[in-house]
Amino acid sequence: MGISVDVVKQFKKIVGDAHVLDSKADRICYSYDATKQSFLPDIVIRPLTTEEVSQVMRVAYGSGIPVYPRGAGSGLTGGAVPLYGGIVLDTVRMNRIIEIDTDNLTATVEPGIVVSEFQKKVEELGLFYPPDPASNEFSTIGGNVAECAGGLRCLKYGVTRDYVLGLEVVLSNGDVIRLGAKTLKSVTGYDMVRLFVGSEGTLGIFTRIDLRLIPLPEKLKTCTAFFDDAMNAARTVTDIIRNRVVPRTCEFMDRRTIECVERYKNVTISEGRAAAFLLIEVDGIDASVEADMQKIVGICSKNGAYKIQVARDDQERELLWSLRKAVSPALYQISPGGKINEDVCVPRSRIPDMLCRVEEISKKHTVPIASFGHAGDGNIHMNVLVDFDKPEELERGEAAIEDIFKATIELGGTLSGEHGIGNTKAKFLRMEQEEEVIELQREIKELFDPKRILNPGKIFDPSKQRVLASLKELKEKLHQ
Ligand SMILES: Cc1cc2nc3c(=O)[nH]c(=O)nc-3n(C[C@H](O)[C@H](O)[C@H](O)COP(=O)(O)OP(=O)(O)OC[C@H]3O[C@@H](n4cnc5c(N)ncnc54)[C@H](O)[C@@H]3O)c2cc1C
């Protein structure tokens, strides 16, 4: 892309020399996200205030430079990757909690705050911010809002969008707009907040976020259950809910994932026979939690669980959770060359069918697939374990992914439950959405970002030619 010395000087004047990074080492650090793709930006800009973001965008807009908003770079679909060079706009210096309002149960934060830091602060006040992606120790609230992150407590509490009341947004031309209201109810005009939540950095840059809080539940109870037959585990999930118990968490691991965790932690938890594992957690007041857990244990045994452990205290709870938390590093240990992690979501009752289809797909393409994740939400993560440096293996992995997407749609599901589309899934969008709907979304994007400088190449524009042509067209217009 290349940014002129004059323009870089303007950026340095806005945010200060120290916050415009252009060394090769810095650019490499900001060239990737959790997908392992790497595209070098020309520069990285680290603003501190809304005003600075706005001024940076004015200059970028005037010069037609692509801008990629970035939180912690933990995205799993390439959202923050600077596909066509330009500017990575790093929000991590904007990490203040502006306010926690304990009377109205709301909070206002800057986008760069790490999710777990915010959760801890809120919990010290007896309040609760439920959205809880497994990346909460490093991902940012801004990144969570842009992806509409889900996580481990969605079954009972919903996803990030259910907690966003209002947004301050810097548009591509530098204008600052405020959306929504810091009230529990607001139906004034279109629901613009919902449009921006999950927009993956393609419509505007969030600089302040108003969030809804709820009271912290009094008590938690956690159990794990092991099954010889994965179908029985999957049925258990629907049975629990059919019995009117809604756990806050219902996590699943298949046989391959359990084996990886055992190897990684050097423990034997399954007696070598588990085809599936569930971790189930309920919360609420003392009496209801005990009653719910009793029902859950009964349903697990009725469905053939051969081992059920209920945590008696916090220490035992941590031990049970440590198995689930080990999944990601355990899968990398077994597949150091890489894994393609897809987060398809099907109606909960179709999980057994989905697991059967994945088994068939794994055999058809001779690639190992490890499945785990948020069974209660129907959002199982399918991890195709392939070595990215072996083209033939990668090709088989990608063919398997395409079949997984086809099966998902056939079962009434969706391509992404929580990781978004980014650039990695953009070419599959048409499997789920009609051309007319995609075109309408493109028009919305055009309205907010007429020069297409915000996160180009994401969601709709998988074709490099299309994006390069659009940037070329813009350059020509600027020179006319
Ligand atoms: C080990 C691991 C576990 C994970 N577990 C989960 C999980 O359980 N649930 C889940 O939903 N996800 C999960 N993720 C995925 C990832 O953490 C989430 O998508 C998260 O929301 C990304 O946040 P981030 O701060 O890293 O954003 P980034 O990766 O930096 O950016 C993500 C997207 O947000 C945009 N963006 C960032 N900040 C802003 C802003 N201020 N304004 C506008 N756009 C912005 C970017 O342009 C990009 O499109 C996991 C990832 C890893 C590596």
Coordinates of C-alpha atoms and ligand atoms in Angstrom, one line a residue:
M1 CA 0.0 0.0 0.0
G2 CA 2.6 2.5 1.1
I3 CA 1.7 5.6 3.2
S4 CA 3.5 8.9 2.4
V5 CA 5.9 10.5 4.9
D6 CA 3.7 13.5 5.0
V7 CA 0.6 11.5 6.0
V8 CA 2.6 9.5 8.7
K9 CA 3.7 12.9 10.1
Q10 CA 0.1 13.9 10.4
F11 CA -0.7 10.7 12.3
K12 CA 2.3 11.3 14.7
K13 CA 1.0 14.8 15.3
I14 CA -2.4 13.4 16.3
V15 CA -1.4 10.6 18.7
G16 CA 2.3 11.4 19.4
D17 CA 5.4 9.8 17.9
A18 CA 5.5 7.0 20.4
H19 CA 2.1 5.7 19.3
V20 CA 2.7 5.4 15.6
L21 CA 4.7 2.2 15.1
D22 CA 6.4 1.5 11.8
S23 CA 9.3 -0.8 12.5
K24 CA 9.3 -4.1 10.7
A25 CA 9.2 -5.9 14.1
D26 CA 6.1 -4.0 15.3
R27 CA 4.4 -4.4 12.0
I28 CA 4.9 -8.2 12.2
C29 CA 3.4 -8.3 15.7
Y30 CA 0.3 -6.7 14.3
S31 CA 0.1 -8.8 11.1
Y32 CA -1.8 -11.7 12.4
D33 CA -4.6 -12.9 14.7
A34 CA -5.5 -16.4 16.1
T35 CA -6.1 -17.7 12.5
K36 CA -2.3 -17.8 11.9
Q37 CA -2.7 -15.6 8.7
S38 CA -0.1 -12.9 8.4
F39 CA -0.4 -9.7 6.4
L40 CA 1.9 -6.7 7.1
P41 CA 0.3 -3.4 7.9
D42 CA 2.2 -0.2 6.8
I43 CA 1.8 1.3 10.2
V44 CA 0.2 0.7 13.6
I45 CA -1.6 3.6 15.3
R46 CA -2.5 3.4 19.0
P47 CA -4.9 6.3 19.9
L48 CA -6.0 7.2 23.5
T49 CA -9.2 9.1 22.9
T50 CA -12.3 9.3 20.7
E51 CA -11.0 12.6 19.4
E52 CA -7.7 11.0 18.3
V53 CA -9.6 8.1 16.6
S54 CA -11.7 10.7 14.8
Q55 CA -8.8 12.7 13.6
V56 CA -6.9 9.6 12.5
M57 CA -10.0 8.5 10.5
R58 CA -10.3 12.0 8.9
V59 CA -6.8 11.7 7.5
A60 CA -7.2 8.0 6.5
Y61 CA -10.5 8.9 4.7
G62 CA -8.9 11.9 2.9
S63 CA -6.0 9.7 1.7
G64 CA -8.0 6.5 1.1
I65 CA -6.0 4.4 3.4
P66 CA -7.5 1.1 4.7
V67 CA -8.0 0.9 8.5
Y68 CA -8.3 -2.3 10.5
P69 CA -9.6 -1.8 14.1
R70 CA -8.0 -4.3 16.5
G71 CA -8.5 -5.3 20.1
A72 CA -6.3 -8.2 21.4
G73 CA -6.1 -10.0 18.0
S74 CA -7.6 -13.2 19.4
G75 CA -10.2 -13.4 16.6
L76 CA -10.6 -16.8 14.9
T77 CA -11.8 -15.6 11.5
G78 CA -9.2 -13.0 10.5
G79 CA -11.2 -10.0 11.6
A80 CA -8.3 -7.9 12.7
V81 CA -5.8 -9.0 9.9
P82 CA -4.7 -6.1 7.6
L83 CA -5.3 -8.0 4.4
Y84 CA -4.3 -5.1 2.1
G85 CA -1.8 -3.1 4.2
G86 CA -2.7 0.3 5.5
I87 CA -3.3 1.1 9.2
V88 CA -3.9 -1.3 12.1
L89 CA -5.8 0.8 14.7
D90 CA -4.9 -0.7 18.0
T91 CA -7.5 0.1 20.8
V92 CA -5.7 -1.3 23.8
R93 CA -4.7 2.0 25.2
M94 CA -8.4 2.9 25.4
N95 CA -9.0 0.7 28.3
R96 CA -10.7 2.7 31.0
I97 CA -13.9 1.8 32.9
I98 CA -15.7 5.2 32.7
E99 CA -18.5 4.3 35.1
I100 CA -20.2 1.5 36.9
D101 CA -23.7 2.6 37.9
T102 CA -24.9 0.4 40.8
D103 CA -28.3 2.0 40.9
N104 CA -29.2 1.5 37.3
L105 CA -27.1 -1.6 36.8
T106 CA -25.2 -0.3 33.8
A107 CA -21.5 0.4 33.0
T108 CA -19.7 2.5 30.4
V109 CA -16.3 1.3 29.2
E110 CA -13.7 2.1 26.6
P111 CA -13.2 -0.7 23.9
G112 CA -9.7 -1.8 24.9
I113 CA -10.5 -3.1 28.4
V114 CA -9.8 -6.8 28.7
V115 CA -13.1 -8.7 29.4
S116 CA -11.9 -10.5 32.6
E117 CA -10.6 -7.3 34.1
F118 CA -14.0 -5.7 33.7
Q119 CA -15.8 -8.8 35.0
K120 CA -13.6 -8.8 38.2
K121 CA -14.3 -5.1 38.8
V122 CA -18.0 -5.6 38.4
E123 CA -18.1 -8.7 40.6
E124 CA -16.3 -6.8 43.4
L125 CA -19.5 -4.8 43.6
G126 CA -21.8 -7.8 43.6
L127 CA -22.7 -7.4 40.0
F128 CA -22.4 -9.6 37.0
Y129 CA -21.4 -9.2 33.3
P130 CA -22.3 -12.7 31.9
P131 CA -20.7 -12.8 28.4
D132 CA -17.8 -15.0 28.9
P133 CA -15.8 -16.1 25.9
A134 CA -13.1 -18.7 26.7
S135 CA -10.7 -15.9 25.6
N136 CA -11.9 -13.6 28.4
E137 CA -8.4 -13.4 30.0
F138 CA -7.1 -11.5 26.9
S139 CA -9.8 -10.5 24.5
T140 CA -11.3 -7.0 24.7
I141 CA -14.8 -5.8 25.1
G142 CA -14.5 -3.8 21.8
G143 CA -13.5 -7.1 20.0
N144 CA -16.3 -8.9 21.8
V145 CA -18.9 -6.4 20.7
A146 CA -17.5 -6.4 17.1
E147 CA -17.8 -10.2 16.9
C148 CA -20.9 -10.5 19.2
A149 CA -18.9 -12.9 21.2
G150 CA -20.6 -15.8 22.9
G151 CA -18.8 -18.2 25.3
L152 CA -19.5 -20.4 28.2
R153 CA -22.6 -18.9 29.8
C154 CA -24.8 -18.1 26.8
L155 CA -27.3 -20.9 27.4
K156 CA -28.8 -19.1 30.3
Y157 CA -27.6 -15.5 29.8
G158 CA -27.4 -14.9 26.1
V159 CA -24.5 -13.4 24.1
T160 CA -22.7 -10.0 24.0
R161 CA -25.5 -8.3 22.0
D162 CA -27.9 -8.9 24.9
Y163 CA -25.8 -6.6 27.2
V164 CA -25.0 -3.7 24.8
L165 CA -27.2 -0.7 25.5
G166 CA -25.4 2.0 23.6
L167 CA -22.3 2.7 21.5
E168 CA -20.2 5.7 20.6
V169 CA -18.8 5.1 17.1
V170 CA -16.3 6.8 14.9
L171 CA -17.3 6.4 11.3
S172 CA -14.9 6.1 8.4
N173 CA -15.0 9.8 7.6
G174 CA -14.1 10.7 11.3
D175 CA -17.7 11.7 12.3
V176 CA -18.6 10.6 15.8
I177 CA -22.1 9.2 16.4
R178 CA -23.9 7.9 19.5
L179 CA -26.3 5.0 19.3
G180 CA -28.8 3.5 21.7
A181 CA -29.6 4.8 25.2
K182 CA -28.4 4.0 28.7
T183 CA -31.8 2.8 29.7
L184 CA -33.3 -0.7 30.0
K185 CA -35.9 0.2 27.3
S186 CA -35.5 2.2 24.2
V187 CA -37.4 1.9 20.9
T188 CA -36.6 5.3 19.5
G189 CA -35.9 4.8 15.8
Y190 CA -34.2 1.7 14.2
D191 CA -32.2 -0.5 16.5
M192 CA -28.8 0.8 15.3
V193 CA -27.0 -0.8 18.2
R194 CA -27.9 -4.3 17.0
L195 CA -26.7 -3.4 13.5
F196 CA -23.3 -2.4 14.8
V197 CA -22.9 -5.3 17.3
G198 CA -21.3 -8.1 15.3
S199 CA -20.3 -5.8 12.4
E200 CA -16.7 -7.0 12.6
G201 CA -15.1 -3.6 12.4
T202 CA -16.6 -2.9 8.9
L203 CA -19.1 -0.2 9.8
G204 CA -17.3 2.0 12.4
I205 CA -14.9 2.0 15.4
F206 CA -16.4 1.7 18.9
T207 CA -14.9 4.2 21.3
R208 CA -17.3 3.9 24.2
I209 CA -19.7 1.1 25.1
D210 CA -22.6 1.1 27.5
L211 CA -23.3 -2.2 29.0
R212 CA -26.1 -3.8 31.0
L213 CA -25.3 -5.6 34.3
I214 CA -27.2 -8.0 36.5
P215 CA -26.9 -9.1 40.1
L216 CA -24.2 -11.7 40.7
P217 CA -25.8 -15.1 41.3
E218 CA -25.5 -16.3 44.9
K219 CA -24.4 -19.8 44.3
L220 CA -22.8 -22.1 41.7
K221 CA -22.9 -25.9 41.4
T222 CA -20.8 -27.8 38.8
C223 CA -20.6 -31.4 37.7
T224 CA -19.0 -33.4 35.0
A225 CA -20.4 -36.6 33.4
F226 CA -18.7 -39.2 31.2
F227 CA -20.6 -41.2 28.6
D228 CA -19.6 -44.4 26.5
D229 CA -21.8 -43.1 23.7
A230 CA -21.7 -39.5 22.4
M231 CA -25.3 -39.7 21.3
N232 CA -26.4 -40.3 24.9
A233 CA -24.4 -37.2 26.0
A234 CA -26.0 -35.1 23.2
R235 CA -29.5 -36.4 24.2
T236 CA -28.8 -35.5 27.9
V237 CA -28.4 -31.9 26.9
T238 CA -31.9 -31.7 25.4
D239 CA -33.4 -33.8 28.2
I240 CA -32.0 -31.4 30.9
I241 CA -33.7 -28.4 29.2
R242 CA -36.9 -30.4 28.4
N243 CA -37.1 -30.9 32.2
R244 CA -37.1 -27.1 32.6
V245 CA -33.6 -26.7 34.0
V246 CA -31.5 -24.1 32.2
P247 CA -27.9 -24.5 33.3
R248 CA -25.7 -21.5 32.7
T249 CA -23.0 -23.7 31.1
C250 CA -23.3 -27.0 29.3
E251 CA -19.9 -27.9 27.6
F252 CA -19.2 -30.9 25.5
M253 CA -16.0 -32.8 24.5
D254 CA -15.8 -35.7 22.1
R255 CA -13.5 -38.8 22.5
R256 CA -10.6 -37.2 20.6
T257 CA -10.7 -34.0 22.6
I258 CA -10.8 -36.0 25.9
E259 CA -7.8 -38.0 24.9
C260 CA -5.9 -34.9 24.0
V261 CA -6.7 -33.3 27.3
E262 CA -5.6 -36.4 29.2
R263 CA -2.3 -36.5 27.3
Y264 CA -1.7 -32.7 27.8
K265 CA -2.5 -32.8 31.5
N266 CA -1.0 -36.3 32.0
V267 CA -4.0 -37.5 33.9
T268 CA -6.5 -40.3 33.3
I269 CA -10.1 -39.1 33.8
S270 CA -12.1 -41.3 31.5
E271 CA -10.9 -44.8 32.3
G272 CA -10.1 -45.1 28.6
R273 CA -13.8 -45.5 27.7
A274 CA -15.4 -42.1 27.3
A275 CA -16.9 -41.2 24.0
A276 CA -18.1 -37.9 25.4
F277 CA -17.8 -35.6 28.4
L278 CA -20.2 -32.9 29.7
L279 CA -19.4 -30.1 32.1
I280 CA -22.6 -28.6 33.5
E281 CA -23.0 -25.7 35.8
V282 CA -26.1 -24.2 37.4
D283 CA -26.4 -20.9 39.4
G284 CA -29.0 -19.1 41.4
I285 CA -30.1 -19.2 45.0
D286 CA -29.0 -22.0 47.3
A287 CA -32.2 -24.1 47.3
S288 CA -32.8 -23.9 43.5
V289 CA -29.2 -24.7 42.7
E290 CA -29.2 -27.9 44.8
A291 CA -32.6 -29.0 43.3
D292 CA -31.4 -28.3 39.7
M293 CA -28.2 -30.2 40.3
Q294 CA -30.1 -33.2 41.7
K295 CA -32.3 -33.3 38.6
I296 CA -29.2 -33.0 36.3
V297 CA -27.4 -35.9 38.0
G298 CA -30.6 -38.0 37.6
I299 CA -30.9 -37.2 33.9
C300 CA -27.2 -37.9 33.3
S301 CA -27.5 -41.4 34.9
K302 CA -30.7 -42.2 33.2
N303 CA -28.9 -41.5 29.9
G304 CA -26.1 -43.9 30.7
A305 CA -23.4 -41.6 32.2
Y306 CA -20.9 -44.1 33.8
K307 CA -19.1 -41.5 35.9
I308 CA -20.6 -38.3 37.4
Q309 CA -18.6 -35.9 39.6
V310 CA -20.3 -33.1 41.5
A311 CA -17.8 -30.5 42.9
R312 CA -18.2 -30.1 46.6
D313 CA -16.2 -26.9 46.9
D314 CA -14.4 -24.2 44.9
Q315 CA -11.2 -26.2 44.8
E316 CA -13.0 -29.2 43.2
R317 CA -14.9 -26.9 40.9
E318 CA -11.6 -25.4 39.6
L319 CA -10.3 -29.0 39.1
L320 CA -13.3 -29.9 36.9
W321 CA -13.0 -26.6 35.0
S322 CA -9.3 -27.1 34.4
L323 CA -10.2 -30.0 32.1
R324 CA -12.3 -27.8 29.9
K325 CA -9.8 -24.9 30.0
A326 CA -7.0 -27.2 28.8
V327 CA -8.8 -28.0 25.5
S328 CA -7.2 -25.3 23.3
P329 CA -3.5 -25.9 24.3
A330 CA -4.1 -29.7 24.3
L331 CA -5.3 -29.6 20.7
Y332 CA -2.3 -27.5 19.7
Q333 CA 0.0 -30.0 21.4
I334 CA -1.5 -32.9 19.4
S335 CA -1.6 -30.9 16.2
P336 CA 1.3 -28.4 16.3
G337 CA 1.1 -27.8 12.6
G338 CA -2.3 -26.1 13.0
K339 CA -6.0 -26.6 13.3
I340 CA -9.0 -25.1 11.5
N341 CA -11.5 -24.2 14.2
E342 CA -15.1 -23.7 13.0
D343 CA -17.9 -22.7 15.2
V344 CA -21.0 -23.8 13.4
C345 CA -24.3 -23.7 15.3
V346 CA -27.3 -26.0 14.9
P347 CA -30.6 -26.2 16.8
R348 CA -29.7 -28.0 20.0
S349 CA -31.9 -31.0 19.2
R350 CA -29.9 -31.6 16.0
I351 CA -26.5 -32.0 17.8
P352 CA -26.7 -35.8 17.6
D353 CA -27.2 -35.6 13.8
M354 CA -24.4 -33.1 13.5
L355 CA -22.0 -35.3 15.4
C356 CA -22.8 -38.3 13.1
R357 CA -22.3 -36.1 10.0
V358 CA -18.9 -34.9 11.3
E359 CA -17.8 -38.5 11.9
E360 CA -18.7 -39.4 8.3
I361 CA -16.9 -36.3 7.0
S362 CA -13.8 -37.1 9.0
K363 CA -13.7 -40.6 7.5
K364 CA -14.5 -39.3 3.9
H365 CA -11.6 -36.8 3.9
T366 CA -9.3 -38.9 6.2
V367 CA -8.7 -35.9 8.5
P368 CA -9.0 -36.1 12.3
I369 CA -11.7 -33.8 13.7
A370 CA -11.9 -32.9 17.4
S371 CA -15.3 -31.6 18.5
F372 CA -15.9 -29.6 21.7
G373 CA -17.8 -26.6 22.9
H374 CA -21.0 -25.0 23.9
A375 CA -23.4 -28.0 23.5
G376 CA -26.2 -26.2 25.3
D377 CA -26.2 -23.5 22.6
G378 CA -25.9 -26.0 19.7
N379 CA -22.6 -24.4 19.1
I380 CA -20.0 -27.2 18.8
H381 CA -16.5 -26.2 17.7
M382 CA -15.3 -28.6 15.0
N383 CA -11.5 -28.6 15.0
V384 CA -10.0 -30.1 11.8
L385 CA -6.4 -31.1 12.8
V386 CA -4.2 -30.5 9.8
D387 CA -0.6 -29.4 9.2
F388 CA -0.8 -26.0 7.5
D389 CA 2.7 -26.6 6.0
K390 CA 1.4 -29.7 4.1
P391 CA -0.6 -28.5 1.2
E392 CA -2.3 -31.8 0.5
E393 CA -3.4 -32.2 4.1
L394 CA -4.6 -28.7 4.2
E395 CA -6.6 -29.2 1.0
R396 CA -8.3 -32.3 2.6
G397 CA -9.0 -30.2 5.7
E398 CA -10.6 -27.4 3.7
A399 CA -12.8 -29.9 1.8
A400 CA -13.9 -31.3 5.2
I401 CA -14.8 -27.8 6.4
E402 CA -16.9 -27.2 3.3
D403 CA -18.8 -30.4 4.0
I404 CA -19.3 -29.4 7.6
F405 CA -20.8 -26.1 6.5
K406 CA -23.1 -28.0 4.1
A407 CA -24.3 -30.4 6.8
T408 CA -24.8 -27.4 9.2
I409 CA -27.1 -25.6 6.7
E410 CA -29.0 -28.8 5.9
L411 CA -29.7 -29.3 9.6
G412 CA -31.1 -25.8 9.9
G413 CA -28.0 -24.2 11.4
T414 CA -25.7 -21.2 10.8
L415 CA -22.1 -20.9 9.7
S416 CA -20.9 -19.0 12.8
G417 CA -22.3 -19.0 16.3
E418 CA -19.8 -16.5 17.7
H419 CA -16.5 -16.2 15.8
G420 CA -17.9 -14.1 12.9
I421 CA -17.2 -14.4 9.2
G422 CA -14.0 -12.3 8.8
N423 CA -12.2 -13.3 5.6
T424 CA -11.8 -17.0 6.3
K425 CA -15.6 -17.8 5.9
A426 CA -16.5 -15.0 3.5
K427 CA -16.5 -17.3 0.5
F428 CA -19.1 -19.5 2.2
L429 CA -21.6 -16.7 3.0
R430 CA -23.8 -17.6 0.0
M431 CA -24.4 -21.1 1.5
E432 CA -26.5 -19.4 4.2
Q433 CA -27.7 -16.1 2.8
E434 CA -29.5 -15.2 -0.4
E435 CA -27.7 -12.9 -2.9
E436 CA -30.4 -10.2 -2.3
V437 CA -29.7 -10.2 1.5
I438 CA -25.9 -10.0 0.9
E439 CA -26.4 -7.1 -1.5
L440 CA -28.6 -5.2 1.1
Q441 CA -25.8 -5.6 3.6
R442 CA -23.2 -4.3 1.1
E443 CA -25.4 -1.3 0.6
I444 CA -25.6 -0.7 4.4
K445 CA -21.8 -0.9 4.5
E446 CA -21.5 1.6 1.6
L447 CA -23.7 4.0 3.5
F448 CA -21.4 4.1 6.5
D449 CA -18.1 3.6 4.6
P450 CA -18.5 4.9 1.1
K451 CA -14.8 4.6 0.3
R452 CA -14.7 1.0 1.7
I453 CA -11.6 1.8 3.8
L454 CA -12.9 0.1 7.0
N455 CA -11.7 -3.5 7.3
P456 CA -11.8 -4.2 3.6
G457 CA -12.0 -7.8 2.5
K458 CA -14.1 -9.0 5.5
I459 CA -17.6 -10.5 5.5
F460 CA -18.6 -9.8 1.9
D461 CA -15.5 -9.2 -0.1
P462 CA -13.5 -12.4 -0.3
S463 CA -12.2 -11.6 -3.7
K464 CA -8.8 -9.9 -3.5
Q465 CA -9.4 -8.5 -7.0
R466 CA -12.7 -6.8 -5.9
V467 CA -11.0 -5.1 -3.0
L468 CA -7.9 -4.1 -4.9
A469 CA -10.1 -2.7 -7.7
S470 CA -12.1 -0.7 -5.3
L471 CA -9.0 0.8 -3.6
K472 CA -7.5 1.5 -7.1
E473 CA -10.7 3.2 -8.1
L474 CA -10.6 5.3 -4.9
K475 CA -7.0 6.4 -5.5
E476 CA -7.9 7.4 -9.1
K477 CA -10.8 9.5 -7.8
L478 CA -8.6 11.2 -5.3
H479 CA -6.1 12.1 -8.0
Q480 CA -8.7 13.5 -10.3
Ligands
LIG1 C1 -8.3 -19.7 22.9 C2 -9.4 -18.9 22.3 C3 -10.7 -19.1 22.8 C4 -11.8 -18.4 22.3 N1 -13.0 -18.6 22.8 C5 -14.1 -17.9 22.4 C6 -15.4 -18.1 22.9 O1 -15.6 -18.9 23.8 N2 -16.4 -17.4 22.4 C7 -16.2 -16.5 21.4 O2 -17.2 -15.8 21.0 N3 -15.0 -16.2 20.9 C8 -13.9 -16.9 21.3 N4 -12.7 -16.7 20.8 C9 -12.5 -15.8 19.7 C10 -12.1 -14.3 20.0 O3 -11.5 -14.3 21.3 C11 -13.3 -13.4 20.0 O4 -13.8 -13.3 18.7 C12 -13.1 -12.0 20.6 O5 -14.3 -11.3 20.6 C13 -12.1 -11.2 19.8 O6 -11.7 -10.1 20.7 P1 -10.3 -9.3 20.4 O7 -10.2 -8.2 21.4 O8 -9.2 -10.2 20.4 O9 -10.6 -8.7 19.0 P2 -9.7 -8.8 17.6 O10 -9.4 -10.2 17.3 O11 -8.6 -7.8 17.7 O12 -10.8 -8.2 16.6 C14 -11.9 -8.9 16.3 C15 -12.8 -8.1 15.4 O13 -13.3 -7.0 16.1 C16 -13.0 -5.8 15.4 N5 -12.7 -4.8 16.4 C17 -11.9 -4.9 17.5 N6 -12.0 -3.7 18.3 C18 -13.0 -2.9 17.7 C19 -13.5 -1.7 18.0 N7 -13.1 -1.0 19.0 N8 -14.4 -1.2 17.1 C20 -14.8 -1.8 16.0 N9 -14.3 -3.1 15.7 C21 -13.4 -3.6 16.5 C22 -11.8 -6.1 14.5 O14 -11.7 -5.3 13.4 C23 -12.1 -7.5 14.1 O15 -13.0 -7.6 13.0 C24 -11.6 -17.4 21.3 C25 -10.3 -17.2 20.8 C26 -9.2 -17.9 21.3 C27 -7.8 -17.7 20.7

